[in-house]
PDB file of C-alpha atoms in Angstrom:
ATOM      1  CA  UNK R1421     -22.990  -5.982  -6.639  1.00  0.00           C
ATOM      2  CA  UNK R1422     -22.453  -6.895  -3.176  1.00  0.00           C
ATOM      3  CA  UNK R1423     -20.636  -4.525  -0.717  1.00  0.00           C
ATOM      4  CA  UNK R1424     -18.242  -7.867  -0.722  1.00  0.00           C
ATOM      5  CA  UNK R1425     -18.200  -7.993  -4.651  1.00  0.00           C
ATOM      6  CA  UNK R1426     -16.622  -4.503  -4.437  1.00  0.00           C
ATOM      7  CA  UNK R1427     -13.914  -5.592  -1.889  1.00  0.00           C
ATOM      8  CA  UNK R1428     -12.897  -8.327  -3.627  1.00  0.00           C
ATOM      9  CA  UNK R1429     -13.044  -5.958  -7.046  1.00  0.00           C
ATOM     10  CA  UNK R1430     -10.645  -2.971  -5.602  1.00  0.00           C
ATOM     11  CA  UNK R1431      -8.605  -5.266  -3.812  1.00  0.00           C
ATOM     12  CA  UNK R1432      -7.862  -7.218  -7.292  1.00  0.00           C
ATOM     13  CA  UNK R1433      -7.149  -4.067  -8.286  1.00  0.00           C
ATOM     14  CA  UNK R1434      -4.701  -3.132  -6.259  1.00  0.00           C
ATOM     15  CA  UNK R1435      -2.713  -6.389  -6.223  1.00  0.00           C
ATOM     16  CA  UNK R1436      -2.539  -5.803 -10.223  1.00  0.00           C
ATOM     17  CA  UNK R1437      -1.061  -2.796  -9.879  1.00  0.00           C
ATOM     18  CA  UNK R1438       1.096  -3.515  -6.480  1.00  0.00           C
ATOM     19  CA  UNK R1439       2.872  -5.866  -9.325  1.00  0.00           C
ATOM     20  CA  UNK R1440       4.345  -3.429 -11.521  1.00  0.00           C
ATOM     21  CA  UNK R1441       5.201  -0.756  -8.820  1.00  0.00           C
ATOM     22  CA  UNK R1442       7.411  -3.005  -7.530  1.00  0.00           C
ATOM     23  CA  UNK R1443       9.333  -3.815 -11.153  1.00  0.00           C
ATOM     24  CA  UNK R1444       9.401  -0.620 -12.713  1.00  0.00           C
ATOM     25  CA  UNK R1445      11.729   2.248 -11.635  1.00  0.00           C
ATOM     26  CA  UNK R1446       9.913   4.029  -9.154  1.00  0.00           C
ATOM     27  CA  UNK R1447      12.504   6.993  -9.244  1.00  0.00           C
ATOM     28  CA  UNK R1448      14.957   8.344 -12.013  1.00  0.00           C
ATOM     29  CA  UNK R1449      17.703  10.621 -11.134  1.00  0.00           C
ATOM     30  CA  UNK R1450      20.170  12.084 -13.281  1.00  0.00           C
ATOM     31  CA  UNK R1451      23.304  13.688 -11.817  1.00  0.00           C
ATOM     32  CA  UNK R1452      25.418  14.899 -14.189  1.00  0.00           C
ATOM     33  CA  UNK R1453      24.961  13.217 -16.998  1.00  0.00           C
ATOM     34  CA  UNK R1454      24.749   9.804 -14.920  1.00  0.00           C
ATOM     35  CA  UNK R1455      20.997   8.351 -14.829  1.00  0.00           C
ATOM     36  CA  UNK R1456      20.144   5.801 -12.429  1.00  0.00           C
ATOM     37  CA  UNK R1457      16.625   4.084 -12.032  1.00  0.00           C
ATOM     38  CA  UNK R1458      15.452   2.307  -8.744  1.00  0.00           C
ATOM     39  CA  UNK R1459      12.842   0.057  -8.146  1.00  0.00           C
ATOM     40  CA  UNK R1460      11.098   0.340  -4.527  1.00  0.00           C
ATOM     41  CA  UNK R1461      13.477  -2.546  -3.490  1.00  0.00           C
ATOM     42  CA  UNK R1462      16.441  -1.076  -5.173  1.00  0.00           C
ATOM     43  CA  UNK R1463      15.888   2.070  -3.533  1.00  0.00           C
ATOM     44  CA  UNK R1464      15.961   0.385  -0.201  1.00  0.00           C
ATOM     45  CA  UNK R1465      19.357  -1.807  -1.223  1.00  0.00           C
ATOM     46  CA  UNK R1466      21.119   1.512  -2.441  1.00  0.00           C
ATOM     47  CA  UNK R1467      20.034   3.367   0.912  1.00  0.00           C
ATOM     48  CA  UNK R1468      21.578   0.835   2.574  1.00  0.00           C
ATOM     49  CA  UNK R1469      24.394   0.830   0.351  1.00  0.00           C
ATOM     50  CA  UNK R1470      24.431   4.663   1.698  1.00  0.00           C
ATOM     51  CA  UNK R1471      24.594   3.662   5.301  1.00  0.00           C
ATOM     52  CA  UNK R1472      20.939   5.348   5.536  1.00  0.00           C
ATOM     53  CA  UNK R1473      19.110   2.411   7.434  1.00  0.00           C
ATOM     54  CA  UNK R1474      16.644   4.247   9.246  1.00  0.00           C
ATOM     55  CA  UNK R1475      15.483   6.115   6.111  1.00  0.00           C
ATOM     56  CA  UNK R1476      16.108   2.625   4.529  1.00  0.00           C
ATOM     57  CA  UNK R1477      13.777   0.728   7.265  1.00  0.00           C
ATOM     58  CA  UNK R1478      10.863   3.474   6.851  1.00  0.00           C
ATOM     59  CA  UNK R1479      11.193   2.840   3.195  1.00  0.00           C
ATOM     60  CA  UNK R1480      10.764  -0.949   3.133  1.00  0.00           C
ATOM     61  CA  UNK R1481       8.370  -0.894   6.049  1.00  0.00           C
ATOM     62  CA  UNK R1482       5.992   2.108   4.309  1.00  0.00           C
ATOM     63  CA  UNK R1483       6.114   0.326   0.582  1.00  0.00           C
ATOM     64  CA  UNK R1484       6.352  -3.449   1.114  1.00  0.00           C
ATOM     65  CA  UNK R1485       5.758  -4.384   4.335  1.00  0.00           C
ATOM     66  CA  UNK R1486       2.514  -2.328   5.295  1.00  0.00           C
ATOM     67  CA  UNK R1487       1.009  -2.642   1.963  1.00  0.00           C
ATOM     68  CA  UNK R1488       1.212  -6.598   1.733  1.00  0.00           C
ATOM     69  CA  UNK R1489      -0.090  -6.608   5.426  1.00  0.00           C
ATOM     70  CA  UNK R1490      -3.213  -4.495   3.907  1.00  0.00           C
ATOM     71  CA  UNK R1491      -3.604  -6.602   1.376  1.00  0.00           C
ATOM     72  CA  UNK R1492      -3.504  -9.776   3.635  1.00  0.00           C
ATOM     73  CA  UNK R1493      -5.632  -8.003   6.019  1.00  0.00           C
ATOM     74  CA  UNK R1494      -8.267  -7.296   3.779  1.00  0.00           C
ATOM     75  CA  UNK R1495      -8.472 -10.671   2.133  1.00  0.00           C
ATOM     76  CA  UNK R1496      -8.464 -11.744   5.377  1.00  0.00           C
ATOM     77  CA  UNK R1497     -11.628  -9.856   6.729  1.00  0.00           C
ATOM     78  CA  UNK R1498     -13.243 -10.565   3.589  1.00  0.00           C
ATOM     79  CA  UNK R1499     -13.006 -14.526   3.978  1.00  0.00           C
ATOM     80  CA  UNK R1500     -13.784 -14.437   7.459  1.00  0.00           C
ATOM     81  CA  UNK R1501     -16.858 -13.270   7.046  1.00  0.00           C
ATOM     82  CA  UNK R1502     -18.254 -16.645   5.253  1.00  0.00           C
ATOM     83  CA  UNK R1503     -15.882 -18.628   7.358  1.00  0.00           C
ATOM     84  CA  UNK R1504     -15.155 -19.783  10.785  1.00  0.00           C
ATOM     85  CA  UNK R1505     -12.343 -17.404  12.320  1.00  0.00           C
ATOM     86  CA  UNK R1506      -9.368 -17.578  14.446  1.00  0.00           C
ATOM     87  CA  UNK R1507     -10.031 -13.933  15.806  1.00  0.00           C
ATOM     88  CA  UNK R1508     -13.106 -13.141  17.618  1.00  0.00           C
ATOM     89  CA  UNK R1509     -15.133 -10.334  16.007  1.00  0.00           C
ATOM     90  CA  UNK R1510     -14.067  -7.683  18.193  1.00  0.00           C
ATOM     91  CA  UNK R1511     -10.313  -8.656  17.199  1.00  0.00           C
ATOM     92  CA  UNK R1512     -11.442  -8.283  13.099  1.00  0.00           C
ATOM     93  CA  UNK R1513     -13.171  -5.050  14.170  1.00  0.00           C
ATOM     94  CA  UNK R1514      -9.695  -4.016  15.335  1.00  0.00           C
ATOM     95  CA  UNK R1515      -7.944  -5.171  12.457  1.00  0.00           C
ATOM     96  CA  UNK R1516     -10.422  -3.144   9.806  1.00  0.00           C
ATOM     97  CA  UNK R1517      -9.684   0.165  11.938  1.00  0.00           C
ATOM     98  CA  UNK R1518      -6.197  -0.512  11.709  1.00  0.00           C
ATOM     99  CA  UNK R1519      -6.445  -1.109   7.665  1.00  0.00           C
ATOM    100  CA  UNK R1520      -8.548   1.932   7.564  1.00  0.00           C
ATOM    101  CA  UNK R1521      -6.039   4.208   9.541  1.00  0.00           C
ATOM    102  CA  UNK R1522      -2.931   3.211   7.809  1.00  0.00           C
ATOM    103  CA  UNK R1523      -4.906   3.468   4.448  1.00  0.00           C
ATOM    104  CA  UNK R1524      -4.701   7.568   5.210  1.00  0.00           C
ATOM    105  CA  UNK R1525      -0.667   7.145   5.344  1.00  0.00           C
ATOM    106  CA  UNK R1526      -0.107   4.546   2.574  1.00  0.00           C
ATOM    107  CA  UNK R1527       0.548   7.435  -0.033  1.00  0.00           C
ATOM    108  CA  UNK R1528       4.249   8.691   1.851  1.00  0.00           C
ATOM    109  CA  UNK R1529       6.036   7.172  -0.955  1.00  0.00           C
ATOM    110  CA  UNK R1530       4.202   8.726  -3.460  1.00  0.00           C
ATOM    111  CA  UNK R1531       4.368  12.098  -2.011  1.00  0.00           C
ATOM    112  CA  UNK R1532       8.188  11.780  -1.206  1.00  0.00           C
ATOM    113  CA  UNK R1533       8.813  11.413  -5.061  1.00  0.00           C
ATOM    114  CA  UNK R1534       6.185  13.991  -6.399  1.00  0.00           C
ATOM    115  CA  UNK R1535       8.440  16.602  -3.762  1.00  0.00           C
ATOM    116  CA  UNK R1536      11.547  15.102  -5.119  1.00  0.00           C
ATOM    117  CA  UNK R1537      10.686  15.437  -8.290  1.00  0.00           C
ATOM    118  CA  UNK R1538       9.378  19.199  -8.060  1.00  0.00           C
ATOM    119  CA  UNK R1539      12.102  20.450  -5.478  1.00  0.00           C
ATOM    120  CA  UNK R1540      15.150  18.970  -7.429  1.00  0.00           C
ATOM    121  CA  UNK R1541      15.161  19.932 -10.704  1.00  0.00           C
ATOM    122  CA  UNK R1542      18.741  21.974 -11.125  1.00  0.00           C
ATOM    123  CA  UNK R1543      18.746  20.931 -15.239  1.00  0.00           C
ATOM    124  CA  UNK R1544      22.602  21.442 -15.666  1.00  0.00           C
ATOM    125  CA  UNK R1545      23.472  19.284 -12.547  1.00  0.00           C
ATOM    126  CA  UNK R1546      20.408  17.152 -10.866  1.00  0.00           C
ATOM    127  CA  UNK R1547      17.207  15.711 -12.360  1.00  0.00           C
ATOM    128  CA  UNK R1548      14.794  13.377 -10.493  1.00  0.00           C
ATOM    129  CA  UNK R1549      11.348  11.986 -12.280  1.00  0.00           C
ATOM    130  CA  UNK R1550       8.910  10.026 -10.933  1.00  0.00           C
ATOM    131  CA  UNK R1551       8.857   6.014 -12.853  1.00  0.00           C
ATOM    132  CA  UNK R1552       5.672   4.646 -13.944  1.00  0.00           C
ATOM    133  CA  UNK R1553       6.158   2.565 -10.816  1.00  0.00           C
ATOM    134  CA  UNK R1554       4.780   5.997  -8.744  1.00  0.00           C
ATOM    135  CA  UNK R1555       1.929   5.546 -10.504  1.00  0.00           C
ATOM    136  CA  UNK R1556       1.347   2.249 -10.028  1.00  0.00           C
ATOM    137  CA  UNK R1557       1.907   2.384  -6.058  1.00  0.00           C
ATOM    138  CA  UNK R1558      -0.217   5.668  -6.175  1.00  0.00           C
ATOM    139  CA  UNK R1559      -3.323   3.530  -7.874  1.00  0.00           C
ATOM    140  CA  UNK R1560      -2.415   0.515  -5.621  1.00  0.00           C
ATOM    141  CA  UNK R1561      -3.143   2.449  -2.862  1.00  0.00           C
ATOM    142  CA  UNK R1562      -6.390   4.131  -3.940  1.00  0.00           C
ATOM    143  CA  UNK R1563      -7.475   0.552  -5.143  1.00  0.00           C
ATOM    144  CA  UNK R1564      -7.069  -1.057  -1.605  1.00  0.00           C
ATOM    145  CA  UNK R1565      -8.349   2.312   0.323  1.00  0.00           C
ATOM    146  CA  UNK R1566     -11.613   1.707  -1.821  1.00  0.00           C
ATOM    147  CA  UNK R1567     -11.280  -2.179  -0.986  1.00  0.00           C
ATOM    148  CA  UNK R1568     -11.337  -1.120   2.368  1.00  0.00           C
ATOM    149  CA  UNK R1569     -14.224   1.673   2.874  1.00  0.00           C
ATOM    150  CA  UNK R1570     -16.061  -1.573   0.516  1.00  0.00           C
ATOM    151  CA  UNK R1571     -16.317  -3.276   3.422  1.00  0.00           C
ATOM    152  CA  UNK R1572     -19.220  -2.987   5.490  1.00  0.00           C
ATOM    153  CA  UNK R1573     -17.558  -3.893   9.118  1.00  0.00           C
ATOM    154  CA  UNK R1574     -21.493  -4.996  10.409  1.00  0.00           C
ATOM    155  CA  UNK R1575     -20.697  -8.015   8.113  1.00  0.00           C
ATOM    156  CA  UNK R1576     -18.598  -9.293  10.944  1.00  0.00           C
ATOM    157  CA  UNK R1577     -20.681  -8.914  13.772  1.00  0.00           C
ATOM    158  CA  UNK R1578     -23.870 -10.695  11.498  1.00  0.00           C
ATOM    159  CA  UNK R1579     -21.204 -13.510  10.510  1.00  0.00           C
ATOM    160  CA  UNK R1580     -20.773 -13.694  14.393  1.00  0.00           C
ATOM    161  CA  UNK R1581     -24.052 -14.089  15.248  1.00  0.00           C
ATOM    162  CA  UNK R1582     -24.684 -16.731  12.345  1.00  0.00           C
ATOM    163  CA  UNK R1583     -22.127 -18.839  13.081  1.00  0.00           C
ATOM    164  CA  UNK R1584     -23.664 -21.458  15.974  1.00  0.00           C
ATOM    165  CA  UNK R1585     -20.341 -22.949  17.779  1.00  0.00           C
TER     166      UNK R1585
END
């Protein structure tokens, strides 16, 4: 299996389970007696409900935003590499660190829940779970971190010095 193979492979992987993080609960909280789930989205809408926005903003920007950029990224630096580009090599080289740097940070989400979830657990008046969606995100995350370190990043510069325009 190529070291492109594998890309494509984790990066599948990770769009399969981006899916169903996004339309399962990714949080239930019971407070007294009254269980709510949220969806990443959801979460967002009720923050904002809450006047939170910042918190609100991180959220959306951390769990939608920056993982469909990786994913676009990646595809991206995968196809270029049999394909005429729009960005020079030393631009996709900059792009792949990029991917590879936020990869370390794609897992706030998951570790905001799995505190929420251990810190808040006064039985009589507060619960708060993690959804299967927190496990989704969590393996959507590995999957496209392992997409990423599949790339070899000398695959640009070779496609670079292939290409004869």
């Amino acid at each position: 299996m190529t070291s492109l193979q594998r890309v494509w492979a984790w990066w599948a992987a990770g769009l399969i389970m981006y899916v169903p993080a996004n339309v399962y609960p990714m949080l239930r909280t019971a407070t007294l007696g009254h269980e709510t789930q949220n969806t990443i989205v959801g979460g967002v809408m009720e923050l904002i409900a809450h006047h939170a926005y910042g918190v609100a903003l991180i959220v959306f920007v951390a769990s939608v935003i920056i993982p469909v950029g990786k994913f676009i990224a990646i595809a991206f630096l995968a196809l270029s590499i049999n394909r005429a580009s729009i960005l020079s090599a030393h631009a996709r080289l900059r792009l792949y660190e990029v991917v590879e740097f936020i990869g370390r940070w794609s897992m706030l989400d998951v570790f905001v829940v799995a505190i929420l979830s251990a810190l808040v657990q006064f039985q009589f008046v507060a619960n708060v779970h993690p959804g299967i969606a927190a496990v989704s995100f969590a393996l959507s995350v590995a999957f496209t971190m392992l997409s990423a370190q599949s790339f070899d990043p000398r695959l640009i510069w070779d496609a670079d010095e292939a290409d004869p325009s």
